[in-house]
Coordinates of C-alpha atoms in Angstrom, one line a residue:
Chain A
X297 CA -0.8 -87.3 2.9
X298 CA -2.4 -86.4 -0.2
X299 CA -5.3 -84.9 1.1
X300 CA -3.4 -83.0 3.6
X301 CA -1.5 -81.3 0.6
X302 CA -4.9 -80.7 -0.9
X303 CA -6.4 -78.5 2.6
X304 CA -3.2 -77.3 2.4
X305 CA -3.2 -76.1 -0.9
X306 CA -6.9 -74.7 -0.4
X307 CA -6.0 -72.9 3.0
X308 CA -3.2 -71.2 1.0
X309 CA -5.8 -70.0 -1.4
X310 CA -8.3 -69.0 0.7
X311 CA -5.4 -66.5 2.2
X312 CA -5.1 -65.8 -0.7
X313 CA -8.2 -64.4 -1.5
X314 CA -8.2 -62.7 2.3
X315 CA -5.3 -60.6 1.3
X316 CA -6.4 -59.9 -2.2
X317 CA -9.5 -58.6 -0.9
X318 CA -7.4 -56.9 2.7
X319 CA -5.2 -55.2 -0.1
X320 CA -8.7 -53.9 -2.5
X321 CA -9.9 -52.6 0.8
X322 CA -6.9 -50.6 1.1
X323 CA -6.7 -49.2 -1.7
X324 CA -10.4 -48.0 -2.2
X325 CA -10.7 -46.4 0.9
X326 CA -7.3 -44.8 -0.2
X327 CA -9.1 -43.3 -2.7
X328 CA -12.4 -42.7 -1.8
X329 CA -10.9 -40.6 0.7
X330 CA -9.1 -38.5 -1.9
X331 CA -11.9 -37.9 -3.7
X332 CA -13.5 -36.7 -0.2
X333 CA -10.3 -34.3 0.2
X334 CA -10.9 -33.2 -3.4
X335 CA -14.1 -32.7 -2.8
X336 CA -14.1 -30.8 0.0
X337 CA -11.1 -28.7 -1.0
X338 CA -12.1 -27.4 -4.1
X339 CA -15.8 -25.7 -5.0
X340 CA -16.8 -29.1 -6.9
X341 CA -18.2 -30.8 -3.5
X342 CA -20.9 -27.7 -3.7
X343 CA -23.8 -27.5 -5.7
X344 CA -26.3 -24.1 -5.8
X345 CA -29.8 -24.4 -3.5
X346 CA -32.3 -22.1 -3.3
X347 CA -31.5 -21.7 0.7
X348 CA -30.0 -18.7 2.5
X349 CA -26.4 -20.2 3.0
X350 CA -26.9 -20.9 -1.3
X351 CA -25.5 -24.6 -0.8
X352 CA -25.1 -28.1 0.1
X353 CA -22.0 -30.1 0.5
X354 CA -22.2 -33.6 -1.5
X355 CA -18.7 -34.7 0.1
X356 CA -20.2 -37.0 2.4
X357 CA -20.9 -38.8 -0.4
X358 CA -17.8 -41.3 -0.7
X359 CA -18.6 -42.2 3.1
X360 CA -21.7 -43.6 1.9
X361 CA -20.8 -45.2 -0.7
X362 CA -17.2 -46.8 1.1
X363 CA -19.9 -48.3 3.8
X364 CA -22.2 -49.6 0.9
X365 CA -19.9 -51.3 -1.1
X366 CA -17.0 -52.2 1.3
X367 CA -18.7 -52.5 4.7
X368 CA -18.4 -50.3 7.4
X369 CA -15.1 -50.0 8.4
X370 CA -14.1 -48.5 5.7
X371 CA -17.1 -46.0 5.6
X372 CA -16.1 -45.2 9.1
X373 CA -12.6 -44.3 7.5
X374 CA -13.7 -42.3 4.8
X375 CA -16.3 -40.6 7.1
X376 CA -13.0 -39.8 10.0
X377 CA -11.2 -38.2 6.8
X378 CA -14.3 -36.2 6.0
X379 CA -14.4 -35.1 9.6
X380 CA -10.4 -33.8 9.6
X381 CA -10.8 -32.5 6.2
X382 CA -13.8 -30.5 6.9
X383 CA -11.9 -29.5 10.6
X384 CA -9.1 -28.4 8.7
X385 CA -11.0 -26.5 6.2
X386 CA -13.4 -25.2 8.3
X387 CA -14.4 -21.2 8.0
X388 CA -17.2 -20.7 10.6
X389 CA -16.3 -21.4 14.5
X390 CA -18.7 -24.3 14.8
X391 CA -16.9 -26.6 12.7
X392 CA -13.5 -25.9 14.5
X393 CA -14.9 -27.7 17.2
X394 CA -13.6 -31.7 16.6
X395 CA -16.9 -32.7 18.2
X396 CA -18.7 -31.1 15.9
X397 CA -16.7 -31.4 13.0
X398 CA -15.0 -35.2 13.4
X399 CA -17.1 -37.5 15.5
X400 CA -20.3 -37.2 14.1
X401 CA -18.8 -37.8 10.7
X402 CA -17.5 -41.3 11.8
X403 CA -21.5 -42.9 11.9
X404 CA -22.2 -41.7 8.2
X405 CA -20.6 -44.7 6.2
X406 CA -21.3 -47.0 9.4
X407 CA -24.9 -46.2 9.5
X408 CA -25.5 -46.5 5.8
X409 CA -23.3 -49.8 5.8
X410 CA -25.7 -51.4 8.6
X411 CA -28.8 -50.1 7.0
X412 CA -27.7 -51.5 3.3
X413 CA -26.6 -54.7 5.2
X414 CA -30.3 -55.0 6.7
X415 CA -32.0 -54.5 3.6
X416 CA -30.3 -55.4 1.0
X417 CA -31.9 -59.0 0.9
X418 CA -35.5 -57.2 2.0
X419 CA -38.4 -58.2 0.0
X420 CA -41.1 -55.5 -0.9
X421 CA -43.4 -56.0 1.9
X422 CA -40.6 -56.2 4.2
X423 CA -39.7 -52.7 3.4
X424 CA -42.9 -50.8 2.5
X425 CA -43.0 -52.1 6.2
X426 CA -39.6 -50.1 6.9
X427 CA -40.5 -47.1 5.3
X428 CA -43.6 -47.2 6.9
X429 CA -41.6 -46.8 10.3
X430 CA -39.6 -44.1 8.8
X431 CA -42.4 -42.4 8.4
X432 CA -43.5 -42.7 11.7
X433 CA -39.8 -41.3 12.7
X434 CA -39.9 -38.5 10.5
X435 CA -43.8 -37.8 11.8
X436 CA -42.9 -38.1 15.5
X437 CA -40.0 -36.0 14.9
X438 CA -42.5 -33.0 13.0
X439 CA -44.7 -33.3 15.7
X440 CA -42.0 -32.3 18.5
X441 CA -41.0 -29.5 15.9
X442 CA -44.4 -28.4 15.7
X443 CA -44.0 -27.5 19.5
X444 CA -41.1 -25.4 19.3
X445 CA -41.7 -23.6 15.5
X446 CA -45.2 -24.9 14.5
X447 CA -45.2 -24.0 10.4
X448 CA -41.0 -25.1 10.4
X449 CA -42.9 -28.7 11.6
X450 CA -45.7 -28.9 9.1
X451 CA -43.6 -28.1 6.3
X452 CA -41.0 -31.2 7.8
X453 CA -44.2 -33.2 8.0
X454 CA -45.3 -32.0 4.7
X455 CA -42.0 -32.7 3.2
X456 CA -41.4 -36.5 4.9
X457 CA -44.7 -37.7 3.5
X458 CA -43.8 -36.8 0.2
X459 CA -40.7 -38.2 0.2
X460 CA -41.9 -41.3 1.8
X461 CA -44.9 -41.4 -1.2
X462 CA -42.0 -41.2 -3.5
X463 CA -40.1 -44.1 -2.4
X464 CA -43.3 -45.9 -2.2
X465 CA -43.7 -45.0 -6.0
X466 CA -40.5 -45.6 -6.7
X467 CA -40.4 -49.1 -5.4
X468 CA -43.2 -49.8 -7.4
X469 CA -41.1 -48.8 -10.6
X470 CA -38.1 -50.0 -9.7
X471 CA -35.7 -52.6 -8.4
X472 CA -35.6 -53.9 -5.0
X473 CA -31.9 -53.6 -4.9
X474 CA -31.6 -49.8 -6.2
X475 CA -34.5 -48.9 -3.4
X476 CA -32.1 -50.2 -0.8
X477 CA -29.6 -48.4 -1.9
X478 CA -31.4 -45.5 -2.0
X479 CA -32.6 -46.0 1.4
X480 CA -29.0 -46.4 3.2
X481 CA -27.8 -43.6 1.3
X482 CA -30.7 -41.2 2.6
X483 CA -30.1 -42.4 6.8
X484 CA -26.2 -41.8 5.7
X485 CA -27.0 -38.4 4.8
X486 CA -29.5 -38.2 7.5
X487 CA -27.0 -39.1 9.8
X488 CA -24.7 -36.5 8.7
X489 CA -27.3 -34.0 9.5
X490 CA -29.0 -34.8 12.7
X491 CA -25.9 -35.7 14.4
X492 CA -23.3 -32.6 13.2
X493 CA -26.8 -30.2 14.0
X494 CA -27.4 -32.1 17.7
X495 CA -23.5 -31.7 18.9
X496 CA -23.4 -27.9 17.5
X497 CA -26.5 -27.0 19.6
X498 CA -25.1 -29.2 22.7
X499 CA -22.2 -27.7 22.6
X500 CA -23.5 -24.0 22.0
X501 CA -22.8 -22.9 19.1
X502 CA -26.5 -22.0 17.8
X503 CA -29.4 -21.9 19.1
X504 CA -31.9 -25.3 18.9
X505 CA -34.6 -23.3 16.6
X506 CA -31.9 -22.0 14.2
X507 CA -30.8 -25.9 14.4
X508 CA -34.6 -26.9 12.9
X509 CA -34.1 -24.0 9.7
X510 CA -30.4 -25.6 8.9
X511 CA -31.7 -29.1 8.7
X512 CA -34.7 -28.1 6.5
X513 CA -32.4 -26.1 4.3
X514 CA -29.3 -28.0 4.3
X515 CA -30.4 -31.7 5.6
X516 CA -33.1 -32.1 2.6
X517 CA -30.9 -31.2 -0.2
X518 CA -28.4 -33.2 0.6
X519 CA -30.9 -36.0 1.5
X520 CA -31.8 -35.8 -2.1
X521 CA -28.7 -34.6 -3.9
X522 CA -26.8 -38.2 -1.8
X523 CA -29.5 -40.5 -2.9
X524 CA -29.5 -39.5 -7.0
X525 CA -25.8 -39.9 -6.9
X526 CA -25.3 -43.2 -4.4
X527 CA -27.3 -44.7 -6.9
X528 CA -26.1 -43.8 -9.6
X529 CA -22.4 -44.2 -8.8
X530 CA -23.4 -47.7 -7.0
X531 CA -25.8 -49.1 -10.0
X532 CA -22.7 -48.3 -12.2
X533 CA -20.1 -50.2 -10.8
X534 CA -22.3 -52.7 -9.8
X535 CA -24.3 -52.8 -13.3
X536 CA -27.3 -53.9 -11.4
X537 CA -30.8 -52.3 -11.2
X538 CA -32.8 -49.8 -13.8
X539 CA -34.7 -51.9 -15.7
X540 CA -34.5 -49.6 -18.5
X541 CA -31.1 -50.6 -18.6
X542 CA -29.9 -47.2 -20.1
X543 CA -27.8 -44.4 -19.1
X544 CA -30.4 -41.0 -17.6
X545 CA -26.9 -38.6 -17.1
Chain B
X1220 CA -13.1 -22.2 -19.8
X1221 CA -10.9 -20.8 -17.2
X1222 CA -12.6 -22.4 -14.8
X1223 CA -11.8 -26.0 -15.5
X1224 CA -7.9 -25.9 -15.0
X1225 CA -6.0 -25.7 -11.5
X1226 CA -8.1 -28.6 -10.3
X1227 CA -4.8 -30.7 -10.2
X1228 CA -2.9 -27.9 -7.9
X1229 CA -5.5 -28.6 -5.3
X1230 CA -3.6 -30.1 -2.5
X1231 CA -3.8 -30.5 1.4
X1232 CA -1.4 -28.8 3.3
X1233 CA 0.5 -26.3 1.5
X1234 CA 3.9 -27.0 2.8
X1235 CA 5.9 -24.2 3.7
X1236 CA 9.9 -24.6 3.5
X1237 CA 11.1 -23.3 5.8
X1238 CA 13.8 -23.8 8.5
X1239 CA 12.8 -23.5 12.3
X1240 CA 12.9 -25.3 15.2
X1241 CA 9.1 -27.0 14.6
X1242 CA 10.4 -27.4 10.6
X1243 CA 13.0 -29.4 11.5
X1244 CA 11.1 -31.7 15.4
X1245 CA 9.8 -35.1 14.4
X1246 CA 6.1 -35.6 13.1
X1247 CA 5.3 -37.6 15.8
X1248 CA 5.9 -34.8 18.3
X1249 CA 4.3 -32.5 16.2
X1250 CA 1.2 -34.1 16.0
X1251 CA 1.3 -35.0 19.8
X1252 CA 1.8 -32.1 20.8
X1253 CA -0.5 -30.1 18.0
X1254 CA -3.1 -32.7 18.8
X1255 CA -3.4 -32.1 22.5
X1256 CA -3.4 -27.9 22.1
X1257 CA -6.3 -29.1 20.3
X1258 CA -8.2 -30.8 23.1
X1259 CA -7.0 -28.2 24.9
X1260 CA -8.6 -25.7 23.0
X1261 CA -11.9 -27.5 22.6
X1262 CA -12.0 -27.9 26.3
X1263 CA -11.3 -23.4 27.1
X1264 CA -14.4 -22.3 27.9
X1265 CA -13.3 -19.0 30.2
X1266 CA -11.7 -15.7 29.1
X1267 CA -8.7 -15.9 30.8
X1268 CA -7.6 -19.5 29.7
X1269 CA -8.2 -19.0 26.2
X1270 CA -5.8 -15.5 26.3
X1271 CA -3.3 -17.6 27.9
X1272 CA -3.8 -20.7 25.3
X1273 CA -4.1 -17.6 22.0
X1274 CA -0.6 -16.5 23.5
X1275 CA 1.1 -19.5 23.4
X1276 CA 0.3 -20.7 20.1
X1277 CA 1.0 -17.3 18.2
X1278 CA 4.0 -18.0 20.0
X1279 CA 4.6 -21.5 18.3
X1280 CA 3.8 -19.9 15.0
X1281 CA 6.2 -17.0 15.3
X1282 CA 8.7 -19.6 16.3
X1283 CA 7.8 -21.2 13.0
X1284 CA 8.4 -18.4 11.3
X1285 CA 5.3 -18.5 10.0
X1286 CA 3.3 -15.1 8.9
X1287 CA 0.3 -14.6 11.2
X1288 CA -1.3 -12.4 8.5
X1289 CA -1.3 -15.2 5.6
X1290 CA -2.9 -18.0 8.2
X1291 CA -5.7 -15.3 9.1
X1292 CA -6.0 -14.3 5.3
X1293 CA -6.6 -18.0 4.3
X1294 CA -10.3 -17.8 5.9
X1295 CA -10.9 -14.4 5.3
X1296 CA -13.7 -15.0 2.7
X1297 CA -15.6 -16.6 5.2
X1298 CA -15.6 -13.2 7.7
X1299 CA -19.0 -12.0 6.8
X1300 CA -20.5 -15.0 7.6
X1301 CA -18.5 -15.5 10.6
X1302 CA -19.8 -11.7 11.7
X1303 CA -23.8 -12.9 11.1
X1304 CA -23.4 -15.8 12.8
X1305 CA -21.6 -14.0 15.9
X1306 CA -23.9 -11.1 15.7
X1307 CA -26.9 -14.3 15.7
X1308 CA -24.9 -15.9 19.1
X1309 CA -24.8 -12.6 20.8
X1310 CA -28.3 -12.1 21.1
X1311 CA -30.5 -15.5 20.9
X1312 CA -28.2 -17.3 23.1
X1313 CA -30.2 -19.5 25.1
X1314 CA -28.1 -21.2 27.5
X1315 CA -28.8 -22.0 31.3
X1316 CA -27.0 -18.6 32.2
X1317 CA -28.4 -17.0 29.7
X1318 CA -31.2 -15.2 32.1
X1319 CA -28.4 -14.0 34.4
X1320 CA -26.4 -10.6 34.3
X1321 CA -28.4 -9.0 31.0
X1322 CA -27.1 -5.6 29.7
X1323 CA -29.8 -5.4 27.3
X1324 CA -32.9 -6.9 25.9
X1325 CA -35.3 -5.7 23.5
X1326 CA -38.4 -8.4 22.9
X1327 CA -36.7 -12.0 22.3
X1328 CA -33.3 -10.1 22.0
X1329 CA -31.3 -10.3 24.8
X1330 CA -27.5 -9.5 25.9
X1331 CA -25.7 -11.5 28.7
X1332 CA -22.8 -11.7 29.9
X1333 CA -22.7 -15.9 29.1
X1334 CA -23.6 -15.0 25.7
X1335 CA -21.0 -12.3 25.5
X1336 CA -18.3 -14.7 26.8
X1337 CA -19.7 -17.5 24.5
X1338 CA -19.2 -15.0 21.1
X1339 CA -15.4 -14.1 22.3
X1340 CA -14.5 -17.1 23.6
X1341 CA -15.5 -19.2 20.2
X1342 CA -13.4 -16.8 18.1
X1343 CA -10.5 -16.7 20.2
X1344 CA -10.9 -20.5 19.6
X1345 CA -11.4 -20.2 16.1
X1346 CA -8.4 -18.2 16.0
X1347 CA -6.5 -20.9 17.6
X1348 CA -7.6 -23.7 15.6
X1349 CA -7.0 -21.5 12.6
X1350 CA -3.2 -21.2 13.2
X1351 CA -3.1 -24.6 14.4
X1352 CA -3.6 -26.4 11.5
X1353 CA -1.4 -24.0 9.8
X1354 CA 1.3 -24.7 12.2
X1355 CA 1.0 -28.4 11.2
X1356 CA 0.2 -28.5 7.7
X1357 CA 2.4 -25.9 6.7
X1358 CA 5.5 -27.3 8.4
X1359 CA 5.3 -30.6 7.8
X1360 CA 5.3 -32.7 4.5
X1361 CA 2.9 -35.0 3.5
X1362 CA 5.1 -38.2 3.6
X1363 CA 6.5 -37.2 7.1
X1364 CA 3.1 -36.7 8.2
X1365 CA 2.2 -40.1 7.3
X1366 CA 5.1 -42.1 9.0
X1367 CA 4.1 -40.2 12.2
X1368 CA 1.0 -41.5 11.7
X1369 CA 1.7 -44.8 10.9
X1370 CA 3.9 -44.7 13.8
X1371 CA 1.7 -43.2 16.7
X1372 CA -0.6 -46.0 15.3
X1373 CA 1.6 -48.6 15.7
X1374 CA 0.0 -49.8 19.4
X1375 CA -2.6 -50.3 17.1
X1376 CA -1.5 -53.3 16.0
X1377 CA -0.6 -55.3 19.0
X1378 CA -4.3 -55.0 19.6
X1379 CA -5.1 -56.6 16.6
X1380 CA -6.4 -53.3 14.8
X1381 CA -5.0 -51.8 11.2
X1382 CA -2.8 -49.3 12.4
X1383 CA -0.5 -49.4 9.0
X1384 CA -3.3 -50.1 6.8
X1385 CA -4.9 -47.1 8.5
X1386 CA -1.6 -44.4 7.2
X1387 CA -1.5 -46.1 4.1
X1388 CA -4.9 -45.2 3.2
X1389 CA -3.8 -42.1 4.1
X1390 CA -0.7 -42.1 2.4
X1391 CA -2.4 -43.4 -0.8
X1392 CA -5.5 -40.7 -0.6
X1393 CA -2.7 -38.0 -0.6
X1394 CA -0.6 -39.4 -3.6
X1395 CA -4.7 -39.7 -5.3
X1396 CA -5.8 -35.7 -4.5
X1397 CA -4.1 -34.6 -7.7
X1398 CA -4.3 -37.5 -9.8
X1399 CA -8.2 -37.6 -9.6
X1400 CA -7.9 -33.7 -9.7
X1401 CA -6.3 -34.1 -13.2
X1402 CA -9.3 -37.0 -13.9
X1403 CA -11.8 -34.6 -12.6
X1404 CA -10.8 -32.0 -15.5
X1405 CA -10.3 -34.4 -18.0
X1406 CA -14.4 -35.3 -16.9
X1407 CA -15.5 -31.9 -17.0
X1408 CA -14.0 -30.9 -20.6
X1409 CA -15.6 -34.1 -21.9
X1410 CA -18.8 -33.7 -21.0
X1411 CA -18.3 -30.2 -22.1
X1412 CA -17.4 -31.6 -25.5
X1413 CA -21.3 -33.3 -25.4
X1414 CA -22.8 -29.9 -25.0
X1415 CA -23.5 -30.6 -20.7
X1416 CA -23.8 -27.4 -19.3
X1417 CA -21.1 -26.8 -17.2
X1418 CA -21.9 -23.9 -15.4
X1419 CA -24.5 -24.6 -12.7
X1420 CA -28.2 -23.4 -12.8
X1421 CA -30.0 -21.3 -10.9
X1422 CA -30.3 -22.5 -7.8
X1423 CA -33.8 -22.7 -7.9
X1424 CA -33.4 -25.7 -10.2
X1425 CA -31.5 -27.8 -7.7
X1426 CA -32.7 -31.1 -9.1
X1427 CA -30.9 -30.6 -12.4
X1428 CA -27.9 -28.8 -10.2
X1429 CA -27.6 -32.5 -8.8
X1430 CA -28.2 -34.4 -11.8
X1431 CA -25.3 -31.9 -13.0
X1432 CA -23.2 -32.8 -10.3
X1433 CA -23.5 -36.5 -10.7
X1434 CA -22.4 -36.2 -14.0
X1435 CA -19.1 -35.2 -13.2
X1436 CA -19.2 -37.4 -10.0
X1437 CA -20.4 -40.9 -11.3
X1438 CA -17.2 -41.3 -14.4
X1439 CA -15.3 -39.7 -11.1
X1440 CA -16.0 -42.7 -9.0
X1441 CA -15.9 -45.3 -11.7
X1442 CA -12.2 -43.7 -12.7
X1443 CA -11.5 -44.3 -9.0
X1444 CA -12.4 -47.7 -8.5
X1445 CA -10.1 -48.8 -11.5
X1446 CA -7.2 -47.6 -10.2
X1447 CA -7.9 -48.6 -7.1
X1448 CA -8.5 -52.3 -8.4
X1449 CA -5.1 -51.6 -10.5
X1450 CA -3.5 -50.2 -7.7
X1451 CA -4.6 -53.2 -5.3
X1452 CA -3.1 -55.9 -8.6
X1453 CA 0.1 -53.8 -8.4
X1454 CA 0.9 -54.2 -4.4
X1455 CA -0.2 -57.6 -4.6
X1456 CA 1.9 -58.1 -7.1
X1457 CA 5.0 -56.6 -5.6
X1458 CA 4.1 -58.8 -2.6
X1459 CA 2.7 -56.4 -0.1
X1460 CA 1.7 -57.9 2.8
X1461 CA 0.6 -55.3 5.0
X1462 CA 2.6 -54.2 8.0
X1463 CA 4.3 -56.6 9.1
X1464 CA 8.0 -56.4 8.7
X1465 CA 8.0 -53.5 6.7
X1466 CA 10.7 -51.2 7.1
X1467 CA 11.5 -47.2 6.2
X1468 CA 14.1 -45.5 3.6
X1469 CA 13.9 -43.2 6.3
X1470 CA 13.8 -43.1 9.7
X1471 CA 13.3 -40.0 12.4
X1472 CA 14.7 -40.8 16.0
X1473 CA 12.8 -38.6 19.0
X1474 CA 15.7 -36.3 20.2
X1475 CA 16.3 -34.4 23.4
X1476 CA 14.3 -31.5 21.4
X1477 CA 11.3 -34.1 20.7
X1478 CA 11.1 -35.0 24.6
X1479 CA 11.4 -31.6 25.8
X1480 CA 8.4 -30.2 23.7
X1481 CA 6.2 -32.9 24.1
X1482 CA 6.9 -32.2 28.0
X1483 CA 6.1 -28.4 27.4
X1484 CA 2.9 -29.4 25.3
X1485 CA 1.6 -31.4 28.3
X1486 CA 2.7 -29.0 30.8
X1487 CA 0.5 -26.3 28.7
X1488 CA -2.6 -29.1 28.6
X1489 CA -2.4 -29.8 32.3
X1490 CA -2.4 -26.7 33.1
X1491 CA -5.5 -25.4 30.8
X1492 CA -7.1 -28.3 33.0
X1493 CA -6.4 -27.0 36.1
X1494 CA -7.2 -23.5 36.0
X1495 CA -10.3 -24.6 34.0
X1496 CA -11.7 -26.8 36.1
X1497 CA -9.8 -26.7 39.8
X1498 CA -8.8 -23.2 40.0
X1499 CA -11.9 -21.7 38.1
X1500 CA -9.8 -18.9 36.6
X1501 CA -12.7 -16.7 35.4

């Protein structure tokens, strides 16, 4: 009898818990998604690059960060409200197209989730191993650029060694942890990229060689611009990472 | 210092009061309907379909009683580079017809009749989309949009998936734009008040432009995530328990109206379908 009470009491408990956490899931993708909306409704989701369109959006950001730190459902929630608000918004033709505008945003926080998931618990080897292959992606991926706009694919392949050198540095200086979050944040943003540049150019709106310039000039910005800011945002509510222990903004 | 107030009037869908017929139908029908014009629109691809689809929504809006000029003036900052990037369609289309019917060519250049149709028939579908959204945000309020939401999700739930949870993160994200607008400010003066330059750079210097923008973002996020732990304290608190048996101060009913549009909307959507794709209208 007693110990019937007892499970009893510790099943309550445990629902307990589930809602508690059901209910914090709620409400942070609530407001993730506002600051997407806020983000991409006023000028603050911009910041100034030196490329012809002058910037890069940074409100894919919260998608990231909603699959990193809450799994990803809700990144896939935050990324759908990116997708409307950005449809709604929109000011060229292309992104008044849903299938541009909506469905490729949905993978951003689910692909950054699944990545962080993966290596999260990695040990160094395991993912100098990783980024090795991501290398090889980004390499293979040069290469058939190469073929269609030969210098646009040596300054990719240029460009995805150094950045691949720099997370090998990095990972050297740094914790484990903050690397992986580093490294879901950049196939988040990656995501964003290949994905809303591969439906425009299925579905017409620009030509595939036009596609190659927007993802140099747009794609690596943001790459960079989503992993100094996932990290920071992440290592500061978390309070892991940085051995140095001390605030760089 | 101009620059830093006004954040908290940024806000989704500027409602319009007004009263009209699509004021007044139920949000459920509106984003139906609103939602399959869409599809419908993404799916046009001819000349003659989109006319017929650009006719029947300016005639929803005028029903509205909406302005035509003030939905076209909201993306007119954005006509220059809607012009270039026409002008960039018009001759490097590359498409499968691309070769066939060419008026003109001049080296890589090259003017077809595909990549005529495909200029024209994206901005008569920008056009549409344009007063589209208008049409919905600008009749509708926020809270109604959300309990049509919540409600058109509702299947959801006999399959097991969030469909409340899903319109209450709407509904909370909407009540949170200018709350974290007013935060947002409040961020931007401070670090103001530590000498951070506000302003950006040049945009040469697009590391520090970042490193800029994370200033304001990281206290941004942080500032979220404690309310939305408050927040999360506060329903649980007042017992909230999801969905289930949850009920509405108030509550729309579908009326003849409702019925009769959503019939009209699918009427129009069938028939975009057919001529598209039976009767090959050209």
């Amino acid at each position: 009898m007693n110990k019937n009470r007892v499970a009893l009491e510790r099943q309550k408990k445990a629902m307990a818990v589930a809602s508690e956490r059901a209910i914090r899931r709620v409400t942070t993708a609530g407001l993730l998604l506002a600051i997407t909306l806020l983000l991409v409704f006023t000028s603050i989701g911009m910041f100034p690059v030196p490329t012809p369109a002058g910037h890069a959006t940074i409100a894919h950001i919260p998608a990231i960060i909603g699959g990193i730190l809450e799994g990803p459902l809700v990144g896939l929630l935050v990324g759908m409200g990116f997708g409307f608000a950005s449809f709604a918004r929109a000011t060229i033709p292309m992104f008044k197209d849903p299938l541009v505008a909506i469905v490729p945003r949905l993978f951003i926080g689910v692909t950054s989730s699944l990545v962080y998931l993966a290596v999260r618990r990695a040990k160094k080897p395991v993912l100098t191993v990783l980024l090795a292959i991501l290398l090889g992606f980004m390499l293979l991926f040069s290469w058939q650029m190469a073929s269609t706009i030969l210098w646009l694919g040596i300054i990719w392949a240029v460009l995805s060694a150094a950045g691949a050198g720099f997370l090998f540095w990095w990972m050297h200086r740094e914790d484990v942890q903050v690397v992986a979050l580093g490294i879901a944040a950049v196939v988040g943003s990656l995501t964003n990229t290949v994905l809303v540049l591969s439906s425009a150019v299925l579905r017409g709106y620009i030509p595939k060689e036009a596609a190659w310039g927007i993802g140099l000039t747009h794609g690596v910005p943001e790459v960079i611009a989503s992993g100094v800011i996932t990290v920071a945002v992440v290592t500061a509510l978390r309070q892991i990472g940085s051995r140095r222990r001390r605030a760089r903004l | 210092m101009a620059g830093f107030e006004g954040l908290r009037y940024a806000s989704l869908g500027q409602y319009i009061p007004l009263d009209s017929p699509v004021h007044r139908a139920d949000p459920r029908t509106k984003l139906l309907g609103l939602g399959l014009l869409v599809i419908a629109v993404a799916l046009a691809k001819t000349y003659s379909v989109n006319l017929l689809l650009l006719v029947a929504i300016i005639a929803l809006v005028k029903w509205a009683r909406l302005s035509l000029r003030a939905l076209l003036e909201s993306v007119r900052p954005a006509w220059p580079f809607i012009l270039a990037l026409s002008a960039m369609q018009l001759v490097f289309y590359s498409g499968p017809d691309a070769m066939a019917h060419v008026f003109w060519a001049w080296g890589p250049l090259r003017i077809s009749a595909a990549s005529l149709r495909v200029v024209v028939v994206s901005l008569l579908r920008f056009a549409d989309l344009v007063f589209l959204t208008g049409l919905l945000l600008n009749t509708t309020t926020a809270s109604a949009l959300t309990y049509g939401l919540e409600r058109l999700l509702a299947p959801l739930d006999a399959l097991g998936l969030p469909g409340h949870e899903l319109s209450m993160v709407g509904a909370i994200a909407l009540r949170f734009i200018p709350i974290l607008g007013e935060a947002m400010e409040t961020i931007i003066q401070a670090q103001a008040s530590r000498g951070a330059r506000v302003q950006a750079r040049s945009r040469w210097q697009f590391l520090q432009n970042a490193r800029h923008v994370a200033s304001l973002i990281v206290p941004l996020f942080v500032e979220a995530y404690r309310r939305a732990e408050e927040m999360g304290l506060a329903m649980q608190a007042r017992c909230y328990r999801g969905g289930r048996g949850r009920t509405h101060l108030v509550l729309y009913r579908l009326t003849k109206g409702d019925y009769a549009a959503l019939g009209a909307s699918l009427l129009l959507f069938g028939g975009i379908l057919f001529s598209q794709y039976i009767a090959h209208w050209p």
